[in-house]
Short mmCIF file of C-alpha atoms and ligand atoms in Angstrom, two decimals:
data_model
loop_
_atom_site.label_atom_id
_atom_site.label_comp_id
_atom_site.label_asym_id
_atom_site.label_seq_id
_atom_site.Cartn_x
_atom_site.Cartn_y
_atom_site.Cartn_z
CA MET Y 410 -13.86 -6.56 -111.70
CA ARG Y 411 -11.68 -3.76 -110.33
CA LEU Y 412 -13.16 -1.51 -107.63
CA PHE Y 413 -11.58 1.61 -106.18
CA SER Y 414 -12.55 3.09 -102.81
CA ALA Y 415 -11.60 6.27 -100.95
CA THR Y 416 -12.96 8.68 -98.34
CA LEU Y 417 -12.92 12.44 -97.98
CA ALA Y 418 -15.34 13.62 -95.34
CA THR Y 419 -16.33 16.09 -92.71
CA GLU Y 420 -19.56 17.77 -91.66
CA THR Y 421 -19.19 21.51 -92.10
CA ASN Y 422 -20.98 23.98 -89.88
CA THR Y 423 -20.57 27.19 -91.85
CA PHE Y 424 -21.45 29.16 -88.69
CA SER Y 425 -18.73 27.50 -86.57
CA PRO Y 426 -15.87 29.70 -85.31
CA LEU Y 427 -13.40 26.81 -85.91
CA PRO Y 428 -12.09 26.54 -89.51
CA THR Y 429 -10.92 23.06 -90.58
CA SER Y 430 -7.34 22.70 -91.82
CA LEU Y 431 -5.28 19.70 -92.85
CA ASP Y 432 -4.39 19.32 -89.16
CA GLY Y 433 -8.06 18.64 -88.40
CA TYR Y 434 -7.89 15.66 -90.78
CA ARG Y 435 -4.48 14.53 -89.54
CA GLU Y 436 -5.87 14.40 -86.00
CA THR Y 437 -8.91 12.35 -87.01
CA VAL Y 438 -8.58 10.10 -90.08
CA PHE Y 439 -5.56 10.40 -92.35
CA LEU Y 440 -4.91 6.98 -93.81
CA ARG Y 441 -2.97 6.27 -96.96
CA PRO Y 442 -3.24 3.01 -98.95
CA GLY Y 443 -2.00 0.13 -96.82
CA GLU Y 444 -2.68 2.00 -93.56
CA HIS Y 445 -6.37 1.19 -93.14
CA PRO Y 446 -7.06 -0.69 -89.93
CA ASP Y 447 -8.91 -4.00 -90.14
CA ASP Y 448 -10.85 -3.83 -86.88
CA ALA Y 449 -13.51 -1.18 -87.58
CA PRO Y 450 -14.32 1.62 -90.01
CA ARG Y 451 -13.10 5.11 -89.13
CA MET Y 452 -15.96 7.58 -89.50
CA CYS Y 453 -17.00 7.58 -93.18
CA THR Y 454 -14.62 4.81 -94.31
CA ALA Y 455 -17.23 2.01 -94.17
CA PRO Y 456 -17.34 1.44 -97.97
CA LEU Y 457 -13.61 0.64 -98.06
CA PHE Y 458 -13.81 -1.40 -94.86
CA VAL Y 459 -16.73 -3.50 -96.12
CA ALA Y 460 -15.36 -3.81 -99.68
CA ARG Y 461 -12.12 -5.20 -98.30
CA ARG Y 462 -14.06 -7.91 -96.44
CA ARG Y 463 -16.24 -8.77 -99.43
CA ALA Y 464 -13.75 -8.60 -102.30
CA LYS Y 465 -12.95 -12.30 -102.40
CA ALA Y 466 -16.50 -13.66 -102.03
CA ASP Y 467 -17.91 -11.16 -104.53
CA GLY Y 468 -15.08 -11.76 -107.00
CA PHE Y 469 -13.55 -8.30 -107.29
CA THR Y 470 -10.16 -6.72 -106.72
CA LEU Y 471 -10.20 -3.72 -104.39
CA ILE Y 472 -7.81 -0.86 -105.00
CA GLU Y 473 -7.58 1.14 -101.79
CA GLY Y 474 -7.26 4.89 -102.01
CA SER Y 475 -6.62 7.39 -99.24
CA CYS Y 476 -9.16 8.11 -96.51
CA PHE Y 477 -9.38 11.55 -94.97
CA ALA Y 478 -11.97 12.63 -92.40
CA ALA Y 479 -12.16 15.43 -89.85
CA SER Y 480 -14.45 15.97 -86.88
CA PRO Y 481 -17.29 18.38 -87.66
CA ALA Y 482 -16.25 22.03 -87.44
CA GLY Y 483 -16.20 25.10 -89.69
CA THR Y 484 -15.45 25.44 -93.40
CA THR Y 485 -12.47 23.47 -94.71
CA ASN Y 486 -9.39 25.32 -95.89
CA ARG Y 487 -9.41 25.41 -99.70
CA ALA Y 488 -5.79 24.31 -100.26
CA ALA Y 489 -6.27 21.47 -97.77
CA TYR Y 490 -9.37 20.21 -99.60
CA GLU Y 491 -7.72 20.43 -103.01
CA PHE Y 492 -4.62 18.62 -101.74
CA MET Y 493 -6.65 15.66 -100.41
CA ARG Y 494 -8.93 15.57 -103.46
CA GLU Y 495 -6.01 15.59 -105.89
CA GLU Y 496 -4.28 12.79 -104.01
CA ILE Y 497 -7.37 10.58 -104.36
CA LEU Y 498 -7.99 11.52 -108.00
CA ASP Y 499 -4.37 10.80 -108.82
CA GLN Y 500 -4.62 7.36 -107.20
CA LEU Y 501 -7.78 6.68 -109.20
CA GLN Y 502 -6.15 7.79 -112.44
CA ARG Y 503 -3.19 5.50 -111.87
CA SER Y 504 -5.52 2.55 -111.06
CA MET Y 505 -7.46 2.69 -114.33
CA PRO Y 506 -9.20 0.74 -115.78
CA ILE Y 507 -11.73 0.69 -112.94
CA ASP Y 508 -15.23 -0.87 -113.10
CA ALA Y 509 -16.67 0.83 -110.03
CA VAL Y 510 -15.78 3.53 -107.54
CA LEU Y 511 -17.01 3.39 -103.92
CA LEU Y 512 -16.89 6.73 -102.15
CA GLY Y 513 -17.31 7.16 -98.39
CA LEU Y 514 -18.28 10.83 -98.16
CA HIS Y 515 -20.25 12.83 -95.62
CA GLY Y 516 -22.51 14.96 -97.77
CA ALA Y 517 -22.43 18.27 -95.89
CA MET Y 518 -18.80 19.20 -96.46
CA VAL Y 519 -18.09 22.79 -97.46
CA ALA Y 520 -14.66 24.16 -98.38
CA PHE Y 521 -13.79 27.77 -99.11
CA GLY Y 522 -14.75 28.13 -102.78
CA TYR Y 523 -16.82 24.90 -102.83
CA ASP Y 524 -20.46 24.83 -101.61
CA ASP Y 525 -20.92 21.25 -102.79
CA VAL Y 526 -17.68 19.39 -102.13
CA GLU Y 527 -19.23 15.97 -102.73
CA GLY Y 528 -20.68 17.14 -106.06
CA ASP Y 529 -17.23 18.41 -107.01
CA ILE Y 530 -15.61 15.07 -106.09
CA VAL Y 531 -18.19 12.97 -107.96
CA GLN Y 532 -17.91 15.21 -111.03
CA ARG Y 533 -14.12 14.87 -111.12
CA VAL Y 534 -14.29 11.13 -110.53
CA ARG Y 535 -16.78 10.79 -113.39
CA ALA Y 536 -14.47 12.78 -115.67
CA ILE Y 537 -11.71 10.23 -115.02
CA VAL Y 538 -13.68 6.97 -115.12
CA GLY Y 539 -16.12 7.79 -117.93
CA PRO Y 540 -19.86 7.15 -118.26
CA ARG Y 541 -19.86 3.33 -118.01
CA CYS Y 542 -18.07 3.00 -114.68
CA VAL Y 543 -20.44 2.54 -111.71
CA ILE Y 544 -20.11 5.24 -109.04
CA GLY Y 545 -21.56 4.29 -105.64
CA VAL Y 546 -21.61 6.76 -102.75
CA GLU Y 547 -22.43 6.35 -99.07
CA LEU Y 548 -23.52 9.53 -97.29
CA ASP Y 549 -24.52 10.63 -93.81
CA PRO Y 550 -28.22 11.59 -93.79
CA HIS Y 551 -27.16 15.01 -92.51
CA CYS Y 552 -26.22 15.90 -96.06
CA SER Y 553 -27.33 18.24 -98.80
CA MET Y 554 -28.51 15.77 -101.47
CA THR Y 555 -27.59 18.06 -104.36
CA LEU Y 556 -28.76 17.56 -107.93
CA GLU Y 557 -25.15 17.47 -109.14
CA ARG Y 558 -24.21 14.40 -107.14
CA VAL Y 559 -27.46 12.59 -107.98
CA ARG Y 560 -26.98 13.26 -111.70
CA LEU Y 561 -23.36 12.11 -111.79
CA SER Y 562 -23.39 9.01 -109.59
CA ASP Y 563 -25.25 5.71 -110.11
CA ILE Y 564 -26.23 4.75 -106.58
CA ILE Y 565 -26.29 6.84 -103.40
CA VAL Y 566 -27.16 5.26 -100.04
CA CYS Y 567 -27.55 7.22 -96.78
CA TYR Y 568 -27.50 5.78 -93.28
CA LYS Y 569 -31.08 5.34 -92.09
CA GLU Y 570 -30.54 5.54 -88.35
CA TYR Y 571 -29.99 8.66 -86.27
CA PRO Y 572 -27.98 7.90 -84.08
CA HIS Y 573 -25.97 6.51 -87.00
CA THR Y 574 -25.64 2.91 -85.87
CA ASP Y 575 -26.06 1.40 -89.35
CA VAL Y 576 -23.04 2.83 -91.18
CA VAL Y 577 -21.66 -0.65 -91.92
CA GLU Y 578 -25.03 -2.15 -92.94
CA ARG Y 579 -25.64 0.66 -95.40
CA ALA Y 580 -22.15 0.18 -96.88
CA GLU Y 581 -23.11 -3.48 -97.32
CA ASP Y 582 -26.28 -2.34 -99.15
CA LEU Y 583 -24.29 -0.01 -101.38
CA ILE Y 584 -21.66 -2.56 -102.33
CA GLY Y 585 -24.31 -5.23 -102.94
CA LEU Y 586 -26.09 -2.92 -105.38
CA VAL Y 587 -22.87 -1.87 -107.10
CA VAL Y 588 -21.80 -5.50 -107.62
CA ARG Y 589 -25.23 -6.48 -108.96
CA THR Y 590 -25.08 -3.54 -111.36
CA LEU Y 591 -21.67 -4.65 -112.60
CA ARG Y 592 -23.00 -8.16 -113.16
CA GLY Y 593 -25.85 -6.75 -115.22
CA GLU Y 594 -28.51 -8.00 -112.78
CA ILE Y 595 -29.94 -4.53 -112.15
CA ARG Y 596 -29.85 -1.08 -113.77
CA PRO Y 597 -30.36 1.55 -111.05
CA VAL Y 598 -32.27 4.77 -111.70
CA MET Y 599 -32.71 7.51 -109.07
CA SER Y 600 -35.47 9.99 -108.24
CA LEU Y 601 -35.23 12.91 -105.84
CA TYR Y 602 -37.99 14.78 -104.01
CA ASP Y 603 -37.25 18.13 -102.34
CA CYS Y 604 -39.40 18.65 -99.21
CA ARG Y 605 -38.42 22.34 -98.91
CA GLN Y 606 -37.93 22.03 -95.16
CA ILE Y 607 -35.23 22.20 -92.49
CA SER Y 608 -35.68 19.90 -89.53
CA SER Y 609 -34.09 17.24 -87.35
CA TYR Y 610 -35.24 13.62 -87.44
CA PRO Y 611 -33.97 11.42 -84.61
CA THR Y 612 -35.05 7.87 -85.38
CA THR Y 613 -35.34 7.22 -81.65
CA LEU Y 614 -38.69 9.10 -81.61
CA PRO Y 615 -41.85 7.19 -82.59
CA LEU Y 616 -42.95 8.96 -85.79
CA MET Y 617 -39.57 8.78 -87.54
CA ARG Y 618 -38.92 5.29 -86.15
CA ALA Y 619 -42.10 4.04 -87.83
CA PHE Y 620 -41.26 5.86 -91.08
CA VAL Y 621 -37.78 4.33 -91.26
CA ASP Y 622 -39.06 0.84 -90.44
CA ARG Y 623 -41.58 1.19 -93.24
CA ILE Y 624 -39.06 2.31 -95.88
CA LYS Y 625 -36.80 -0.60 -94.91
CA ASP Y 626 -39.76 -2.87 -95.60
CA LEU Y 627 -40.23 -1.38 -99.07
CA GLU Y 628 -36.64 -2.08 -100.12
CA GLY Y 629 -35.76 -5.21 -102.04
CA LYS Y 630 -39.31 -5.65 -103.30
CA ASP Y 631 -41.14 -4.71 -106.47
CA GLY Y 632 -38.05 -3.19 -108.12
CA ILE Y 633 -37.25 -0.77 -105.28
CA LEU Y 634 -33.52 -1.09 -104.57
CA SER Y 635 -32.88 1.57 -101.93
CA ILE Y 636 -34.56 4.50 -100.19
CA SER Y 637 -32.66 7.29 -98.45
CA ILE Y 638 -34.04 10.11 -96.35
CA ALA Y 639 -31.55 12.97 -96.60
CA HIS Y 640 -32.35 14.87 -93.41
CA GLY Y 641 -30.14 17.78 -94.42
CA PHE Y 642 -27.61 19.46 -92.12
CA PRO Y 643 -29.22 22.62 -90.71
CA TYR Y 644 -25.91 24.40 -90.01
CA ALA Y 645 -24.32 24.13 -93.47
CA ASP Y 646 -25.70 27.28 -95.06
CA VAL Y 647 -25.56 26.36 -98.77
CA PRO Y 648 -28.18 26.86 -101.49
CA GLU Y 649 -29.35 23.21 -101.52
CA LEU Y 650 -29.66 22.79 -97.75
CA GLY Y 651 -32.85 20.94 -96.80
CA SER Y 652 -34.61 17.58 -96.45
CA ARG Y 653 -34.93 15.39 -99.55
CA VAL Y 654 -36.03 11.84 -100.34
CA LEU Y 655 -33.98 9.71 -102.74
CA VAL Y 656 -35.35 6.50 -104.27
CA VAL Y 657 -33.23 4.05 -106.27
CA ALA Y 658 -35.27 1.68 -108.44
CA ASP Y 659 -34.37 -1.00 -110.96
CA LYS Y 660 -34.79 0.45 -114.50
CA ASP Y 661 -38.26 1.91 -113.83
CA LYS Y 662 -37.86 5.70 -113.47
CA ALA Y 663 -41.62 6.28 -113.25
CA LYS Y 664 -41.84 3.91 -110.30
CA ALA Y 665 -38.94 5.66 -108.54
CA ASP Y 666 -40.61 9.03 -109.20
CA GLU Y 667 -43.90 7.90 -107.75
CA LEU Y 668 -42.42 6.48 -104.55
CA ALA Y 669 -40.09 9.47 -104.03
CA ARG Y 670 -43.10 11.81 -104.39
CA GLN Y 671 -45.24 9.75 -102.03
CA LEU Y 672 -42.59 9.46 -99.30
CA GLY Y 673 -41.55 13.09 -99.77
CA GLU Y 674 -45.11 14.27 -99.26
CA GLU Y 675 -45.30 12.15 -96.13
CA LEU Y 676 -42.15 13.77 -94.76
CA VAL Y 677 -43.69 17.19 -95.49
CA SER Y 678 -46.77 16.18 -93.51
CA MET Y 679 -44.46 15.39 -90.54
CA ARG Y 680 -43.23 19.00 -90.24
CA GLY Y 681 -42.95 20.05 -86.61
CA LYS Y 682 -43.53 16.51 -85.30
CA THR Y 683 -40.10 14.88 -85.57
CA MET Y 684 -38.08 16.80 -82.96
CA PRO Y 685 -38.13 16.34 -79.19
CA GLU Y 686 -39.42 19.06 -76.88
CA PHE Y 687 -36.77 21.55 -75.68
CA LEU Y 688 -36.78 23.15 -72.22
CA ASP Y 689 -34.78 26.14 -71.04
CA VAL Y 690 -31.81 25.28 -68.80
CA SER Y 691 -33.43 26.09 -65.47
CA THR Y 692 -36.70 24.29 -66.27
CA GLY Y 693 -34.83 21.29 -67.66
CA VAL Y 694 -32.57 20.90 -64.62
CA ALA Y 695 -35.54 21.33 -62.25
CA ALA Y 696 -37.43 18.61 -64.13
CA ALA Y 697 -34.41 16.30 -63.89
CA LEU Y 698 -34.00 16.86 -60.15
CA ALA Y 699 -37.72 16.31 -59.54
CA PHE Y 700 -37.63 12.92 -61.25
CA ASN Y 701 -37.39 10.18 -58.64
CA ASP Y 702 -35.27 7.62 -60.47
CA ARG Y 703 -31.69 7.76 -61.74
CA PRO Y 704 -29.82 8.53 -63.83
CA VAL Y 705 -31.57 11.31 -65.74
CA VAL Y 706 -29.76 12.40 -68.90
CA ILE Y 707 -29.89 16.02 -70.03
CA ALA Y 708 -28.78 16.65 -73.62
CA ASP Y 709 -27.21 19.95 -74.69
CA PRO Y 710 -27.61 19.84 -78.50
CA ALA Y 711 -26.80 23.52 -78.97
CA ASP Y 712 -23.16 22.83 -78.03
CA ASN Y 713 -22.82 19.55 -79.94
CA ALA Y 714 -19.28 19.14 -81.30
CA GLY Y 715 -20.81 16.59 -83.69
CA GLY Y 716 -22.53 19.53 -85.35
CA GLY Y 717 -19.38 21.66 -85.37
CA ALA Y 718 -19.82 23.45 -82.02
CA PRO Y 719 -16.77 24.03 -79.81
CA SER Y 720 -18.27 22.00 -76.92
CA ASP Y 721 -17.09 24.44 -74.30
CA ASN Y 722 -20.28 26.33 -73.47
CA THR Y 723 -20.59 26.60 -69.69
CA GLU Y 724 -24.23 27.64 -69.23
CA ILE Y 725 -25.57 24.34 -67.90
CA LEU Y 726 -22.46 23.64 -65.83
CA ARG Y 727 -22.57 27.03 -64.13
CA HIS Y 728 -26.29 26.55 -63.46
CA LEU Y 729 -25.63 23.17 -61.78
CA ILE Y 730 -22.84 24.65 -59.61
CA GLU Y 731 -24.90 27.70 -58.60
CA ARG Y 732 -27.84 25.50 -57.75
CA GLY Y 733 -25.68 23.23 -55.58
CA VAL Y 734 -26.64 20.10 -57.51
CA ALA Y 735 -24.95 16.90 -56.28
CA GLN Y 736 -24.13 13.58 -57.93
CA ALA Y 737 -24.04 15.14 -61.35
CA ALA Y 738 -21.54 14.94 -64.20
CA ILE Y 739 -21.18 16.84 -67.46
CA GLY Y 740 -19.14 16.09 -70.55
CA PRO Y 741 -17.40 16.56 -72.76
CA ILE Y 742 -15.98 20.05 -72.26
CA TRP Y 743 -13.27 20.69 -74.85
CA ASP Y 744 -10.44 22.53 -73.13
CA PRO Y 745 -6.92 21.24 -73.92
CA ILE Y 746 -5.29 23.99 -71.87
CA ALA Y 747 -7.27 23.09 -68.75
CA VAL Y 748 -6.48 19.38 -69.28
CA ARG Y 749 -2.78 20.24 -69.40
CA LEU Y 750 -3.09 22.19 -66.14
CA CYS Y 751 -4.88 19.26 -64.48
CA PHE Y 752 -2.11 16.86 -65.51
CA ASP Y 753 0.42 19.36 -64.15
CA ALA Y 754 -1.50 19.50 -60.85
CA GLY Y 755 -1.92 15.71 -60.59
CA GLU Y 756 -4.69 13.41 -59.45
CA GLY Y 757 -6.15 14.34 -56.07
CA ALA Y 758 -4.89 17.93 -56.27
CA ARG Y 759 -7.16 20.84 -55.34
CA PHE Y 760 -6.33 24.03 -57.20
CA PRO Y 761 -7.96 27.08 -58.81
CA LEU Y 762 -8.79 26.34 -62.43
CA ARG Y 763 -10.36 28.42 -65.20
CA PHE Y 764 -12.06 26.14 -67.71
CA GLY Y 765 -14.62 26.19 -70.55
CA GLY Y 766 -16.07 29.30 -72.14
CA LYS Y 767 -13.05 30.01 -74.33
CA THR Y 768 -13.68 29.67 -78.03
CA ALA Y 769 -16.32 32.21 -79.05
CA PRO Y 770 -19.15 34.36 -77.65
CA ALA Y 771 -21.51 31.36 -77.83
CA SER Y 772 -19.17 29.51 -75.44
CA GLY Y 773 -20.32 31.78 -72.60
CA VAL Y 774 -17.94 32.80 -69.81
CA PRO Y 775 -15.35 30.43 -68.30
CA VAL Y 776 -15.85 28.72 -64.96
CA ASP Y 777 -13.43 29.91 -62.28
CA ALA Y 778 -13.40 27.51 -59.35
CA VAL Y 779 -11.23 25.62 -56.92
CA VAL Y 780 -11.51 22.14 -58.37
CA GLU Y 781 -10.41 18.71 -57.25
CA VAL Y 782 -8.76 16.61 -59.96
CA THR Y 783 -10.57 13.29 -59.54
CA GLY Y 784 -9.40 11.47 -62.65
CA LEU Y 785 -6.71 11.69 -65.32
CA ALA Y 786 -6.24 9.42 -68.32
CA ARG Y 787 -4.01 9.64 -71.40
CA ASP Y 788 -5.05 9.02 -74.98
CA CYS Y 789 -8.64 7.96 -74.33
CA TRP Y 790 -11.41 6.89 -76.70
CA GLN Y 791 -15.14 6.23 -76.56
CA SER Y 792 -17.16 3.79 -78.62
CA PHE Y 793 -19.87 4.63 -81.10
CA GLY Y 794 -21.38 1.50 -82.64
CA PRO Y 795 -18.41 -0.39 -84.08
CA SER Y 796 -16.21 2.75 -84.19
CA ARG Y 797 -13.70 4.05 -81.67
CA VAL Y 798 -13.74 7.82 -81.35
CA PRO Y 799 -10.63 9.44 -79.85
CA LEU Y 800 -10.95 11.83 -76.91
CA GLY Y 801 -7.25 12.52 -76.37
CA ASP Y 802 -5.99 13.13 -72.85
CA CYS Y 803 -8.88 13.59 -70.40
CA ALA Y 804 -9.35 15.01 -66.92
CA ALA Y 805 -12.24 14.89 -64.47
CA VAL Y 806 -12.58 17.85 -62.13
CA ARG Y 807 -15.04 18.22 -59.25
CA THR Y 808 -16.65 21.50 -58.28
CA GLY Y 809 -19.12 21.10 -55.40
CA GLY Y 810 -21.18 18.05 -56.36
CA VAL Y 811 -20.55 18.33 -60.08
CA ASP Y 812 -17.91 16.41 -62.04
CA ALA Y 813 -16.85 17.82 -65.41
CA VAL Y 814 -15.00 15.74 -67.99
CA LEU Y 815 -12.47 17.84 -69.92
CA ILE Y 816 -11.14 16.50 -73.21
CA THR Y 817 -8.41 17.46 -75.67
CA LYS Y 818 -9.78 16.02 -78.94
CA ARG Y 819 -13.03 17.84 -79.61
CA THR Y 820 -15.96 15.46 -80.06
CA GLN Y 821 -19.49 14.92 -78.75
CA ALA Y 822 -20.69 12.54 -76.02
CA LEU Y 823 -21.09 9.11 -77.63
CA GLY Y 824 -20.00 6.29 -75.32
CA LEU Y 825 -20.09 5.69 -71.57
CA GLU Y 826 -16.26 5.53 -71.68
CA LEU Y 827 -16.32 9.33 -71.82
CA PHE Y 828 -17.04 9.12 -68.09
CA THR Y 829 -15.64 5.73 -67.07
CA ASN Y 830 -12.18 6.52 -68.53
CA VAL Y 831 -11.69 9.08 -65.77
CA GLY Y 832 -13.28 7.07 -62.97
CA ILE Y 833 -16.88 8.33 -63.11
CA ASN Y 834 -19.60 5.68 -62.97
CA PRO Y 835 -22.54 7.05 -64.98
CA HIS Y 836 -24.95 4.42 -63.60
CA ALA Y 837 -24.52 5.78 -60.07
CA LEU Y 838 -25.24 9.42 -60.91
CA LYS Y 839 -28.43 11.35 -60.36
CA LEU Y 840 -27.83 13.54 -63.40
CA ILE Y 841 -25.68 13.19 -66.52
CA VAL Y 842 -25.37 16.15 -68.89
CA VAL Y 843 -24.12 15.27 -72.37
CA LYS Y 844 -23.12 17.61 -75.15
CA SER Y 845 -24.70 15.88 -78.14
CA SER Y 846 -27.87 16.18 -80.21
CA ASN Y 847 -28.94 12.56 -80.49
CA HIS Y 848 -25.97 10.23 -81.06
CA PHE Y 849 -25.60 9.93 -77.28
CA MET Y 850 -28.83 7.92 -77.28
CA ALA Y 851 -27.05 4.81 -78.61
CA ALA Y 852 -25.12 4.37 -75.33
CA PHE Y 853 -26.87 6.64 -72.84
CA GLY Y 854 -30.45 5.91 -73.92
CA PRO Y 855 -30.35 2.37 -72.47
CA ILE Y 856 -29.14 3.54 -69.03
CA ALA Y 857 -31.25 6.72 -68.80
CA LYS Y 858 -34.46 6.53 -66.78
CA LYS Y 859 -35.43 9.81 -68.41
CA VAL Y 860 -33.97 12.01 -71.17
CA ILE Y 861 -34.50 15.79 -71.20
CA TYR Y 862 -33.41 18.11 -74.03
CA VAL Y 863 -32.50 21.67 -73.12
CA GLU Y 864 -31.71 24.70 -75.24
CA SER Y 865 -28.49 26.26 -73.92
CA GLY Y 866 -26.66 29.31 -75.25
CA GLY Y 867 -24.43 27.11 -77.46
CA PRO Y 868 -24.06 28.05 -81.12
CA LEU Y 869 -26.38 25.42 -82.69
CA ASN Y 870 -29.74 27.04 -82.23
CA ARG Y 871 -32.52 24.46 -82.42
CA ASP Y 872 -35.06 27.01 -83.56
CA TYR Y 873 -33.95 27.31 -87.17
CA ARG Y 874 -35.83 30.60 -87.55
CA ASN Y 875 -33.08 32.11 -85.35
CA VAL Y 876 -30.17 30.75 -87.41
CA PRO Y 877 -28.65 33.61 -89.48
CA TYR Y 878 -28.96 31.91 -92.90
CA ARG Y 879 -27.74 33.85 -95.91
CA ARG Y 880 -27.27 31.27 -98.67
CA VAL Y 881 -30.07 28.69 -98.38
CA SER Y 882 -32.58 28.95 -101.21
CA ARG Y 883 -36.01 30.22 -100.15
CA PRO Y 884 -38.80 29.69 -99.52
CA ILE Y 885 -38.11 26.89 -97.05
CA TRP Y 886 -39.97 25.84 -93.88
CA PRO Y 887 -39.78 26.92 -91.02
CA LEU Y 888 -38.20 30.15 -92.28
CA ASP Y 889 -41.16 30.54 -94.62
CA GLU Y 890 -44.71 29.26 -94.21
CA GLU Y 891 -45.52 28.93 -97.92
CA THR Y 892 -43.25 26.47 -99.75
CA SER Y 893 -43.40 24.40 -102.94
CA PRO Y 894 -42.14 20.84 -102.32
CA ALA Y 895 -41.59 18.96 -105.59
CA LEU Y 896 -39.95 16.07 -107.39
CA ILE Y 897 -36.75 17.64 -108.74
CA TYR Y 898 -35.03 14.71 -110.44
ZN1 ZN M 1127 -25.08 12.75 -89.22
#
């Protein structure tokens, strides 16, 4: 058995002011065959990483293709996308004959000229490998589960957890199913239910937690091979944006249809109940200060770089400074210019610095303050599950009682190292403000005595009725009250 694996991935926020070029991939994941590290997957590269480990025991030869991934931002440059795609397709062509293809994709990638990048990739892969080759795809649940990709691949598996702590486990699931298909032990069929809704589904909240635990229980029994809840990515404005349920069953299409319909209807009944409560900045900070244990974590999802935001909105920071809050830290603020100035000034220096508030109107105004440089560190990273996420050079600056962590490689708050790298002990703080929607919960949830979500002026509005959609197909909740959820495949 000959398997081929490659990755081409980013999460595209079509409203983001930051287009994604080849440089965005070069800075994040740009690995050619033979360059893949052995220690941990890099973003969406889990299928290749796991296949490499399993090749011998499962009796297949793995042909490694290129892996390209960029941090979430705006639409990908068309020439850049086509260059990376053609490199992978060319590698595949030269590796033929191939029995199965394992693709580590994101699922909400948009390039100029391509609304459904993953559908385009799967279609071109299918054209090369023919109808008998098994195509297995791993996707982030923040994906548009388009009809095109479901029609043209054999097995699609999404991560189940949000925060995405199960990327490797789901790659194991995918490869297990692909190998069993090749051996003739199973014949996967897929069914897709469209819930006609836009929402967010952290699995750290009780209702979604119970739902995910239940679908995990259904898998591997009674001919049900895999169940994926495609949450949808609310900031990729494409026609098929929305939440969908995908069921993979063994041979029995009617059974897959029935379960997809049943679980889809359940997800529809959960509308409005899967997201945390959001407070305005002033109310949220007051609630944090009134809480008599520490640390309290405030999340700023509207400026989440993980959703394509610049991560330099200053609204909460300025509020903390104006209010004279002490023993507080905020991060990450993406400002490479300010980091450079801090390195120039040196650790311990006090000097006037303008930082944050640079990229776009939704970044707010910059902070102008005399800051103390309290920490500097080169080439930092933070952990997220088994992955290491680069932060670049980092600086900590203190204004009054508030420490801000400035970074050079734009990313969201994921690991405690974001703060400890530059000498800040998050355990000792009264208040920690993180720019992240929910991934921060993996590391900060366990140390937080309380978590508060606020709605800042950042670009990722949490009330989807205020997002200026133009392309998404209607009607869809909560933009429309009357919708028609249905089994669509
Ligand atoms: Zn995601």
